[in-house]
CSV table of C-alpha atoms in Angstrom, one decimal:
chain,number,residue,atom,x,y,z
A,7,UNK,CA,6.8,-36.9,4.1
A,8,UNK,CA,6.3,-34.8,1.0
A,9,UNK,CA,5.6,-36.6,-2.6
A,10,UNK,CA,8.3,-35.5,-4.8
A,11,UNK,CA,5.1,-33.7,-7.2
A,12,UNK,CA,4.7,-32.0,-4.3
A,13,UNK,CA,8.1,-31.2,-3.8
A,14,UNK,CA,8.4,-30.1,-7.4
A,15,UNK,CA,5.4,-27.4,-7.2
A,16,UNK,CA,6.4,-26.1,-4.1
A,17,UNK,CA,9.9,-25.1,-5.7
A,18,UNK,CA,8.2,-23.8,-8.9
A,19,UNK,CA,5.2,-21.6,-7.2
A,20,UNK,CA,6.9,-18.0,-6.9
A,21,UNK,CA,5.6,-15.2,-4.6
A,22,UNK,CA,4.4,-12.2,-6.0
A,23,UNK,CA,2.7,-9.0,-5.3
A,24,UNK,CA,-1.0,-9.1,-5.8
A,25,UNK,CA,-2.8,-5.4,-5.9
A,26,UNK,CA,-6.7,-5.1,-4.2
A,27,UNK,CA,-8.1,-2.1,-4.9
A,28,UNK,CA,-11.4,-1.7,-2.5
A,29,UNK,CA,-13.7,1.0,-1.6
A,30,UNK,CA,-13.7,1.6,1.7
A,31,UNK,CA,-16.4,2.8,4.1
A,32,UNK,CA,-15.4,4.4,7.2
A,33,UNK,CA,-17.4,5.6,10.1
A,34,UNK,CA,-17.5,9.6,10.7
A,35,UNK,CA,-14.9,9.2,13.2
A,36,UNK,CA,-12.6,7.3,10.8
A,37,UNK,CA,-13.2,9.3,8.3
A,38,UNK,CA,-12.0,12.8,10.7
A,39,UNK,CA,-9.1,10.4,11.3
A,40,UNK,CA,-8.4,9.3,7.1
A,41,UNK,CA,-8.7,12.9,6.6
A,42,UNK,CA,-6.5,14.3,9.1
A,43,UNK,CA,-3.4,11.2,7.7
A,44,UNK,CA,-4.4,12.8,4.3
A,45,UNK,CA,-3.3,16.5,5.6
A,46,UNK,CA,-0.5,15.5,7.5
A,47,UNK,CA,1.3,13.2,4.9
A,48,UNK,CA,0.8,16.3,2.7
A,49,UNK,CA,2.3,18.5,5.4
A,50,UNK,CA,5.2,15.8,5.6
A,51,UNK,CA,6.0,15.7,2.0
A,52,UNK,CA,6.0,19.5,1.5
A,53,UNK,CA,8.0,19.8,5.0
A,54,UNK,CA,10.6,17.3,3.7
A,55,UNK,CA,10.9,18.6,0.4
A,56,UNK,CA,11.5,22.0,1.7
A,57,UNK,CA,14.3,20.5,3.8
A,58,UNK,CA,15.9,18.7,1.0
A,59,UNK,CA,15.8,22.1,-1.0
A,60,UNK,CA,17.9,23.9,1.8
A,61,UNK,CA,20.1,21.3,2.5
A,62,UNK,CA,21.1,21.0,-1.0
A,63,UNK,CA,21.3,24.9,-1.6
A,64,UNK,CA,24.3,24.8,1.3
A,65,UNK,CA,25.8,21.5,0.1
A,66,UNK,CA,26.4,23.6,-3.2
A,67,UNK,CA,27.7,26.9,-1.8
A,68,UNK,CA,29.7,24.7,0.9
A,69,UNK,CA,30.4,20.8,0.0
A,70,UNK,CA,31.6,20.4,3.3
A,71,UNK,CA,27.8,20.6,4.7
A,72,UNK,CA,25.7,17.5,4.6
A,73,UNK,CA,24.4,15.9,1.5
A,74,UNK,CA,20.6,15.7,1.8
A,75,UNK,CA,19.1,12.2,2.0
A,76,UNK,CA,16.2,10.6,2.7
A,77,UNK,CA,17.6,9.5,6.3
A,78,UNK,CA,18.9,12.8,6.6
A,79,UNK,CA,15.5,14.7,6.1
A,80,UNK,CA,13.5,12.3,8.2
A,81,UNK,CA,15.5,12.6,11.2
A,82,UNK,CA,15.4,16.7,10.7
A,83,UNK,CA,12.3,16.0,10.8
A,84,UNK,CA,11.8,13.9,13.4
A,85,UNK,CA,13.8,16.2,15.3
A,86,UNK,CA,11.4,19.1,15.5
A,87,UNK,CA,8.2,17.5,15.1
A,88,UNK,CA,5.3,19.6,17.0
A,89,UNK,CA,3.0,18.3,19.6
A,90,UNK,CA,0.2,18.2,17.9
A,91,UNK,CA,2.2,15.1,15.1
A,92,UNK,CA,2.4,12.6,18.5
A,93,UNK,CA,-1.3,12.3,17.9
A,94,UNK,CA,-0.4,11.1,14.2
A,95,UNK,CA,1.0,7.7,12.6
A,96,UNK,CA,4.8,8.0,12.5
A,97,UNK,CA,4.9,5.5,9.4
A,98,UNK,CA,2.8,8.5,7.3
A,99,UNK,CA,5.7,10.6,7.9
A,100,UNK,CA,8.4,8.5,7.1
A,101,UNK,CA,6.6,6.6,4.6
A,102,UNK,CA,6.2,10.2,3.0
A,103,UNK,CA,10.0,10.7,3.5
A,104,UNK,CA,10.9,7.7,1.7
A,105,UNK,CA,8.9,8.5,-1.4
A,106,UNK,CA,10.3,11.8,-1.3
A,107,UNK,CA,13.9,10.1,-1.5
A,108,UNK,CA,13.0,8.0,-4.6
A,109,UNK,CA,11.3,10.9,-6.5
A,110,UNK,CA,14.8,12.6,-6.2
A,111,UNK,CA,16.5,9.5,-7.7
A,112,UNK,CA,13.8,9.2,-10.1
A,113,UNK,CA,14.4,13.0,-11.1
A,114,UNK,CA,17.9,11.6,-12.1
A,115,UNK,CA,16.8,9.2,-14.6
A,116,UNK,CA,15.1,10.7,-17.1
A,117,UNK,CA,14.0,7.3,-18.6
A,118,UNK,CA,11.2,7.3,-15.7
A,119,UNK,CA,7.4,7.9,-16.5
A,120,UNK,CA,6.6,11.4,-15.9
A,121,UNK,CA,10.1,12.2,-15.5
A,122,UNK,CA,10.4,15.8,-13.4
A,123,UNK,CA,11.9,17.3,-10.2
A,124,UNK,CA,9.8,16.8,-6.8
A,125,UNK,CA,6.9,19.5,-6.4
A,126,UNK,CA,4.8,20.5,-3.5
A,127,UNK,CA,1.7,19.1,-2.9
A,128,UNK,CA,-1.9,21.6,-2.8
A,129,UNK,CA,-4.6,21.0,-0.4
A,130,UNK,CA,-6.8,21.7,-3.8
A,131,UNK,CA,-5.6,18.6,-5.4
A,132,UNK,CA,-8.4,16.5,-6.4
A,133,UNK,CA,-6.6,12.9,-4.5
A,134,UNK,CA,-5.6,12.8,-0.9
A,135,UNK,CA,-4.1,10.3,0.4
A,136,UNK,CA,-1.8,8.8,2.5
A,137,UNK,CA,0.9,5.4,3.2
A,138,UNK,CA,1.0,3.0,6.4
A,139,UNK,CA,3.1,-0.3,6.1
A,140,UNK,CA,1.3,-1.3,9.9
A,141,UNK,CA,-2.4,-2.0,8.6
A,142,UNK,CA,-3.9,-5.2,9.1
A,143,UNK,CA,-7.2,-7.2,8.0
A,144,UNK,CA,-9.4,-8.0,10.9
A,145,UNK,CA,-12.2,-9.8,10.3
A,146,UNK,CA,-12.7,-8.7,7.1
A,147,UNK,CA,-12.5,-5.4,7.7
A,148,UNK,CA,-9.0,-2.5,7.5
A,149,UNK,CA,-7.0,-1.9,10.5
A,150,UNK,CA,-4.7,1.3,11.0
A,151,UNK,CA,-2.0,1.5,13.3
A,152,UNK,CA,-3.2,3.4,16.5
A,153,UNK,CA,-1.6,6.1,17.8
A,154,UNK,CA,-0.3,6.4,21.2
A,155,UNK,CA,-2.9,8.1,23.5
A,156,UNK,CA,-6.1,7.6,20.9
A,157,UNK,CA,-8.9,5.8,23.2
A,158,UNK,CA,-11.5,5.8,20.2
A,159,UNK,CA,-10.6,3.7,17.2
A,160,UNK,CA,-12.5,1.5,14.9
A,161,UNK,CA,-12.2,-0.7,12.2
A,162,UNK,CA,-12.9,0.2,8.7
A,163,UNK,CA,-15.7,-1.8,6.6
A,164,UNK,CA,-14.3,-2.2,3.0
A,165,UNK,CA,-16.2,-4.1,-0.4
A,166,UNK,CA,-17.0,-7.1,-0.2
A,167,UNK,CA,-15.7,-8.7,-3.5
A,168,UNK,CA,-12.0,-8.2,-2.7
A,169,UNK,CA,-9.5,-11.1,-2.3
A,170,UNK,CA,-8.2,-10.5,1.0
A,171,UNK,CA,-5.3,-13.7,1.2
A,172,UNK,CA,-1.9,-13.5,1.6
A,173,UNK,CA,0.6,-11.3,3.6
A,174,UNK,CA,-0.3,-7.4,3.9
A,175,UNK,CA,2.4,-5.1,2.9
A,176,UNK,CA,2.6,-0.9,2.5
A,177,UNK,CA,-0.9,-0.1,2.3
A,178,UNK,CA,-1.9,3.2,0.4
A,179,UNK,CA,-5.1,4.8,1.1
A,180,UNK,CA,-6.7,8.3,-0.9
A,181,UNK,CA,-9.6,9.9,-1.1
A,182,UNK,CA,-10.8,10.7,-4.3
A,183,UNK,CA,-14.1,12.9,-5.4
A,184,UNK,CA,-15.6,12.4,-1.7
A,185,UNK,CA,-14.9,8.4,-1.7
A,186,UNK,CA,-12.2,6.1,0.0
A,187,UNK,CA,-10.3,4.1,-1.7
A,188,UNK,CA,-7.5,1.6,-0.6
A,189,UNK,CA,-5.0,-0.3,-2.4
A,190,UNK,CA,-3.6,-3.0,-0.6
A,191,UNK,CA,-0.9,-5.2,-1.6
A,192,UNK,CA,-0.6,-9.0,-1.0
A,193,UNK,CA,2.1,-11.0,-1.2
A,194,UNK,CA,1.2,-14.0,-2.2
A,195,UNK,CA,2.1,-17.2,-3.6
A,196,UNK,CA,1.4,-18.1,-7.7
A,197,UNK,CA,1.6,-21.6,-9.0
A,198,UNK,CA,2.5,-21.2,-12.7
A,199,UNK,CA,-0.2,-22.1,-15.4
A,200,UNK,CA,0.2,-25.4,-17.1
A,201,UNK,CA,1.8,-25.6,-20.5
A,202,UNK,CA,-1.2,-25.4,-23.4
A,203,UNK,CA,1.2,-25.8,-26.5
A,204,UNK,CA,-0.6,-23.4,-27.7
A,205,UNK,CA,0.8,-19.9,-28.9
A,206,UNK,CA,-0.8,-16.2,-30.1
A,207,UNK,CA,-0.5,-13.2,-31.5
A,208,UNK,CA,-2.8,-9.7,-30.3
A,209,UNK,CA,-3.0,-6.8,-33.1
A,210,UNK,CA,-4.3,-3.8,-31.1
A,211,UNK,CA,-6.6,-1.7,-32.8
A,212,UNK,CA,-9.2,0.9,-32.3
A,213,UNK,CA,-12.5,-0.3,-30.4
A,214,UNK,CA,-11.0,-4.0,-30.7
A,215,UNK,CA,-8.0,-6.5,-30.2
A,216,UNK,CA,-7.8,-9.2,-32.8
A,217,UNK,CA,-5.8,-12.6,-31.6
A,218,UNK,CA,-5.5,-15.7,-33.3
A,219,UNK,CA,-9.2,-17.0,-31.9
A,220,UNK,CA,-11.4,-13.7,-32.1
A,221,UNK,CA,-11.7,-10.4,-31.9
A,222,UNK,CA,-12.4,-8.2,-28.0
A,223,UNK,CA,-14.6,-5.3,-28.5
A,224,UNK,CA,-13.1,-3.0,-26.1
A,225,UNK,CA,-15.8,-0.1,-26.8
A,226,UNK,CA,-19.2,-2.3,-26.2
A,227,UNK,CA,-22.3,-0.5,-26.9
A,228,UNK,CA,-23.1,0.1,-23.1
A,229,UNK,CA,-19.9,2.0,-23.4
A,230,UNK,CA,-21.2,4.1,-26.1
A,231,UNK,CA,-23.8,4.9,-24.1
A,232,UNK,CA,-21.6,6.4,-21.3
A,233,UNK,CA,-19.5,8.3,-23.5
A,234,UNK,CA,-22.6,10.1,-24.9
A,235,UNK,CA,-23.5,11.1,-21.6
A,236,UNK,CA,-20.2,12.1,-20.6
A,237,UNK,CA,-20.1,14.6,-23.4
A,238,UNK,CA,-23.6,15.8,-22.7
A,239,UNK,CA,-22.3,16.6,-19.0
A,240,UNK,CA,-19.4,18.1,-19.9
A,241,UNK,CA,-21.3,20.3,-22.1
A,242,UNK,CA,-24.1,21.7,-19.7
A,243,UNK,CA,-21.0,22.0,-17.0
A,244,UNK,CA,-19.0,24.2,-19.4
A,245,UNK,CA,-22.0,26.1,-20.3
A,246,UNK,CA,-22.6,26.8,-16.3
A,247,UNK,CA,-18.9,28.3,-16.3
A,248,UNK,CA,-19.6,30.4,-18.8
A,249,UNK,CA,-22.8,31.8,-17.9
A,250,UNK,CA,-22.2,32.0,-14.4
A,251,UNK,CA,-18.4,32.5,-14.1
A,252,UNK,CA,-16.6,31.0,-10.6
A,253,UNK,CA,-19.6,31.2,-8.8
A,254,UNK,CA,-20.8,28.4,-11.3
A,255,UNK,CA,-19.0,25.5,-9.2
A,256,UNK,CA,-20.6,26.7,-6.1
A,257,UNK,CA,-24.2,26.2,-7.2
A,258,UNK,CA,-25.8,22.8,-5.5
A,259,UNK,CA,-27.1,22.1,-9.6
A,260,UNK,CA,-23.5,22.1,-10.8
A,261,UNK,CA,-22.2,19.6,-7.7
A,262,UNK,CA,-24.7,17.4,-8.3
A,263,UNK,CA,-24.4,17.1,-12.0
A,264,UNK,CA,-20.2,17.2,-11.7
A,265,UNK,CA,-21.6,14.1,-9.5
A,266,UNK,CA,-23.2,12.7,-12.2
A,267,UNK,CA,-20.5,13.2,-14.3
A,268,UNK,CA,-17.9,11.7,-12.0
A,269,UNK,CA,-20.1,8.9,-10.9
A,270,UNK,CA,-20.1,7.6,-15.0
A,271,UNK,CA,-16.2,8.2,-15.2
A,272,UNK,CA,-16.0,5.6,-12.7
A,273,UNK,CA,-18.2,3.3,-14.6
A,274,UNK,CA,-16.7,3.8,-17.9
A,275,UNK,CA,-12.7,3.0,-15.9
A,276,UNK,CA,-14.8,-0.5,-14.3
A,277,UNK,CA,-15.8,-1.8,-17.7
A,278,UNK,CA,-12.3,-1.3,-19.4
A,279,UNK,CA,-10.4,-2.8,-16.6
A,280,UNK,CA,-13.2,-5.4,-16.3
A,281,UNK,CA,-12.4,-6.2,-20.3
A,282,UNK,CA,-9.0,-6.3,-20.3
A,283,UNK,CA,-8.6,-8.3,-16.7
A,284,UNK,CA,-10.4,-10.9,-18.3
A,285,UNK,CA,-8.9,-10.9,-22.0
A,286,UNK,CA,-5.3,-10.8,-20.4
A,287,UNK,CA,-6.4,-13.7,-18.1
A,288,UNK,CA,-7.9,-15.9,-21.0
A,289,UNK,CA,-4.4,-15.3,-23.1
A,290,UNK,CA,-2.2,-16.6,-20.0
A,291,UNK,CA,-4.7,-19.4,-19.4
A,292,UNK,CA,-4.5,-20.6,-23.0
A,293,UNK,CA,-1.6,-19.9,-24.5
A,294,UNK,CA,2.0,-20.2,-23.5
A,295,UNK,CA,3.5,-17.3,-25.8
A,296,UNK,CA,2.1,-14.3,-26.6
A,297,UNK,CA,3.0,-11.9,-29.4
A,298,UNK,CA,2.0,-8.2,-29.3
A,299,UNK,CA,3.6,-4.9,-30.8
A,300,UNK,CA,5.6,-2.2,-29.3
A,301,UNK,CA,4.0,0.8,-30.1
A,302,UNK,CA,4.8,4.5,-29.2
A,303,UNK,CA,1.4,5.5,-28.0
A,304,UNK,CA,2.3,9.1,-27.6
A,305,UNK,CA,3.7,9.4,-31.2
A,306,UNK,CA,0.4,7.7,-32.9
A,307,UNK,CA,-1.4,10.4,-30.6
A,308,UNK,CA,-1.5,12.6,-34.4
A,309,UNK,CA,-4.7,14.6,-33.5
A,310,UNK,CA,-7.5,15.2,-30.4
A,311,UNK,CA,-9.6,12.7,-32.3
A,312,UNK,CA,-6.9,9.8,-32.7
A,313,UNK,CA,-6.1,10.7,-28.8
A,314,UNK,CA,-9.3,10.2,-27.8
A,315,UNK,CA,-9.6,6.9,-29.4
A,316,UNK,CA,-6.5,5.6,-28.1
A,317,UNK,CA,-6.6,7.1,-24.6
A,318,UNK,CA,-10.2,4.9,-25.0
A,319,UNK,CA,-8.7,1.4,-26.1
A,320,UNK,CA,-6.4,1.5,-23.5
A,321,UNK,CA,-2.9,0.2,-25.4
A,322,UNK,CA,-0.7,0.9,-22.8
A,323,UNK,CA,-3.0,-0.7,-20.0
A,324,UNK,CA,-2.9,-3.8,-21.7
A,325,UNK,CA,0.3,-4.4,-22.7
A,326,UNK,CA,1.1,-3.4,-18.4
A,327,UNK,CA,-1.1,-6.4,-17.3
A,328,UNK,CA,-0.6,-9.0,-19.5
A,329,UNK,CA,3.5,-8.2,-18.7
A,330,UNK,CA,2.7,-8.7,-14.8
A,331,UNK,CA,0.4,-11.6,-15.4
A,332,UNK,CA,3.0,-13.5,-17.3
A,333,UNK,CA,5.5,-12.8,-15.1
A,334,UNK,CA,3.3,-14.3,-12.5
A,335,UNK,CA,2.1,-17.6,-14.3
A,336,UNK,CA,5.4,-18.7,-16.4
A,337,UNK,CA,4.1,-17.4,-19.8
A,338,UNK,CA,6.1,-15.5,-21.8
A,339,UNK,CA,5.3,-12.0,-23.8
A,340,UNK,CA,7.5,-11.0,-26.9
A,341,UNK,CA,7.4,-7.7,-28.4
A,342,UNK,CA,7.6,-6.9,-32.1
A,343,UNK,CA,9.5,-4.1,-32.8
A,344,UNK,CA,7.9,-1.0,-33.0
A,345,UNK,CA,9.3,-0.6,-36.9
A,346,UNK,CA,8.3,-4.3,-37.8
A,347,UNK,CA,5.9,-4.3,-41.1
A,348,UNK,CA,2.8,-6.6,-39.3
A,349,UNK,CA,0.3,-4.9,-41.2
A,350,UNK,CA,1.9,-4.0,-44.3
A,351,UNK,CA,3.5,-7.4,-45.1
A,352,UNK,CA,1.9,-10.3,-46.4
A,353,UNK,CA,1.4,-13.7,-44.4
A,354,UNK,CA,1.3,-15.9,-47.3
A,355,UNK,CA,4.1,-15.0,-49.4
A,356,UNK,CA,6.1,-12.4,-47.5
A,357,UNK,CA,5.5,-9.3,-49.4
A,358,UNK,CA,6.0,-5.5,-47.4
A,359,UNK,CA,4.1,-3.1,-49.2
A,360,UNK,CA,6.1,0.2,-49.7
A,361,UNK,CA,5.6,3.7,-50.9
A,362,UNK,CA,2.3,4.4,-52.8
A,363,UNK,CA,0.9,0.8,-52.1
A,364,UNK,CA,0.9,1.3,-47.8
A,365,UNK,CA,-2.0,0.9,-46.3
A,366,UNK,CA,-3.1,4.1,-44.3
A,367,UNK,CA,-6.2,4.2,-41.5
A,368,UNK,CA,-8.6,5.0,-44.6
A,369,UNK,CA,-6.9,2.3,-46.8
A,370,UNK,CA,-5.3,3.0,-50.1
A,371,UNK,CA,-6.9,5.8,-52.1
A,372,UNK,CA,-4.6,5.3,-55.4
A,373,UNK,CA,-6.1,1.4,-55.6
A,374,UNK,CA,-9.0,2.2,-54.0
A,375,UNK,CA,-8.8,-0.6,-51.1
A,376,UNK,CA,-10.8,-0.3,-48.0
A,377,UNK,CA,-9.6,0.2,-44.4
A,378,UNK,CA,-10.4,-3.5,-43.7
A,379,UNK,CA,-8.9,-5.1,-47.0
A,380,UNK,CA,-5.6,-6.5,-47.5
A,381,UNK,CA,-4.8,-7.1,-50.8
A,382,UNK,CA,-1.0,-8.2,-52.1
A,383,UNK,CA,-0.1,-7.1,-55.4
A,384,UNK,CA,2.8,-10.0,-55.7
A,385,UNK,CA,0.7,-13.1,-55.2
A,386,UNK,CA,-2.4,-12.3,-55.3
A,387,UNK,CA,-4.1,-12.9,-51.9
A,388,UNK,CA,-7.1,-11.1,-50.7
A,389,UNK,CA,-6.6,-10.5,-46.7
A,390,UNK,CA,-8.9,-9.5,-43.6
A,391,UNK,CA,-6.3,-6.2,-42.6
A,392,UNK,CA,-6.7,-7.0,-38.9
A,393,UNK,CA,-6.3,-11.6,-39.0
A,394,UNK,CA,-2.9,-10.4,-41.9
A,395,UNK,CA,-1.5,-8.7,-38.8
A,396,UNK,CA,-2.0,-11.2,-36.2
A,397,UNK,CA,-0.1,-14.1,-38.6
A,398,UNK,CA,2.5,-11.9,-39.3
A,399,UNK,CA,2.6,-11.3,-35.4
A,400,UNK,CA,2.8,-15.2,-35.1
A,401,UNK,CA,5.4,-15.8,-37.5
A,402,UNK,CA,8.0,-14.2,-35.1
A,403,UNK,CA,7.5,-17.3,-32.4
């Protein structure tokens, strides 16, 4: 018979969806196999789309005909598949056709990220990739759903540092710059953290968060370092286009430094994600509320240069984790408003600066204040810029 502690935690722990995303390492087989899903889920979507697109040109000229669907397409589909699809997954066509269906509701709703209508998908597209909802782990390794008469099939190795616990669900798998990738989603159950009393407040900035303990550096100096490179790449690749024209990207120089190239994008995405997994997992961990600002990334975006550096801090990345990871543990985020005066108000006596005494990204030339000084002309007080923002953050607990 249960305890009633234990009764209590089992009614509080939630399930949630837990993403893995692995590298995986397929046999030359497999990877015929990966890349033939790739092409036909691209065939599917562009079939299905062109399906939808005549069904609804004769639903306008005559409402009586059928109003295209996602059940409608796939079974059109279905319908007249070609020998040759038997040999295929079913699920990556009507796993296809189900997306299809919610990009067309999505294209209604113009408050959806990268709001458009549905296009057709190129074989020149740098990802591949594909859907099943019938993989499993085996032994530590990926197993797809085998079609009916396929003798050879084989497992797929995958990293070894993923989390592999908890109940499978649609798996999506893409191949991306001549690697496989695979991001599998778990279902698992979350206990909720354990209250800390504790509460803070992040001010996102330029290379670095400030919070009530500290500051992150978000652009270390190994990052430097890759960035550096990354231009220098960049460079000698442009200068190969120009020189040589299209036949530039066929020379084996070119693919090996666009290898290079791609090979230090990769590490650069791993360090960020590294830094903000962990900073986002130390906030939920200590603190049970947790301030940040609601900014309009693409309306700070004032210049290529301001772009760059906040494409590089990765705003919008960390406000979408920590959102997720509070949902899972029982913390809870607030957002300031995107108009509220955090920077130019004082925390001591509740002063907003206005007009010619604003502080800008170079400070205030007229009193001749730095970018890092905060300095209140009603009381007094002489502020760190960056530790005035995170109290003023606070104060809205």
């Amino acid at each position: 018979m249960r305890s009633e502690k234990t009764k209590l935690i089992w009614v509080v722990m939630m399930l949630m969806i837990r993403t893995q995303k692995v590298r995986l390492y397929p046999n030359r087989y497999m990877k015929k196999v990966l890349d033939s899903l790739c092409d036909y889920r691209r065939y599917c979507w562009n079939e299905g789309l062109a399906t939808w697109n005549d069904m609804y040109d004769l639903y306008t000229i005559d409402p009586s005909s059928p109003h295209p669907s996602a059940y409608i397409v796939r079974n059109e589909l279905v319908a007249n598949k070609a020998d040759w699809q038997y040999a295929l997954s079913a699920r990556a066509l009507q796993l296809a056709v189900a997306d299809l269906g919610q990009a067309w509701q999505n294209f209604f709703d113009k408050s959806q990220p990268d709001w458009g209508k549905p296009t057709f998908k190129s074989k020149k597209a740098a990802r591949q990739g594909f859907k099943t909802d019938r993989a499993k782990i085996v032994t530590g390794k990926l197993r797809l759903d085998k079609p009916h008469g396929v003798k050879d099939w084989y497992d797929i190795r995958i990293s070894k540092h993923a989390d592999l616990s908890g109940t499978l669900k649609v798996v999506s798998i893409y191949l991306e710059n001549g690697k496989y990738w695979a991001s599998l989603p778990f279902e698992v159950e979350l206990e909720p953290k354990l209250r800390t009393g504790h509460n803070s407040a992040v001010d996102v900035n330029v290379g670095h968060l400030n919070y009530t303990a500290g500051v992150i550096n978000t652009l270390p100096k190994r990052l430097r370092k890759l960035y550096q490179r990354i231009k220098f790449y960049q460079k000698r690749l442009a200068h190969k286009r120009v020189v040589n024209g299209n036949k530039a990207t066929k020379g084996s120089r070119y693919v090996a430094m666009r290898a290079k190239l791609q090979r230090d994008y990769r590490r650069v995405a791993n360090i960020q994600h590294d830094i903000m997994q962990k900073f986002t997992t130390q906030l939920v961990n200590d603190y049970d509320k947790i301030v940040i600002e609601d900014l309009s990334v693409k309306a700070m975006q004032m210049s290529h240069v301001a772009s760059k550096g906040l494409q590089r801090s990765m705003f919008g990345y960390f406000r979408q984790i920590l959102t997720y990871k509070c949902d899972w543990y029982g913390k809870k985020m607030i957002l300031a408003d995107s108009q509220y005066p955090s920077t130019q108000r004082c925390s001591k006596c509740g002063h907003t600066k206005s007009g010619n005494d604003k502080i800008t990204l170079k400070g205030n030339a007229i009193h001749q204040t730095k970018h890092s000084e905060y300095i209140c002309y009603s009381c007094g007080a002489i502020l760190d810029r960056d530790k005035n923002a995170v109290a003023n953050l606070l104060a809205l607990i």
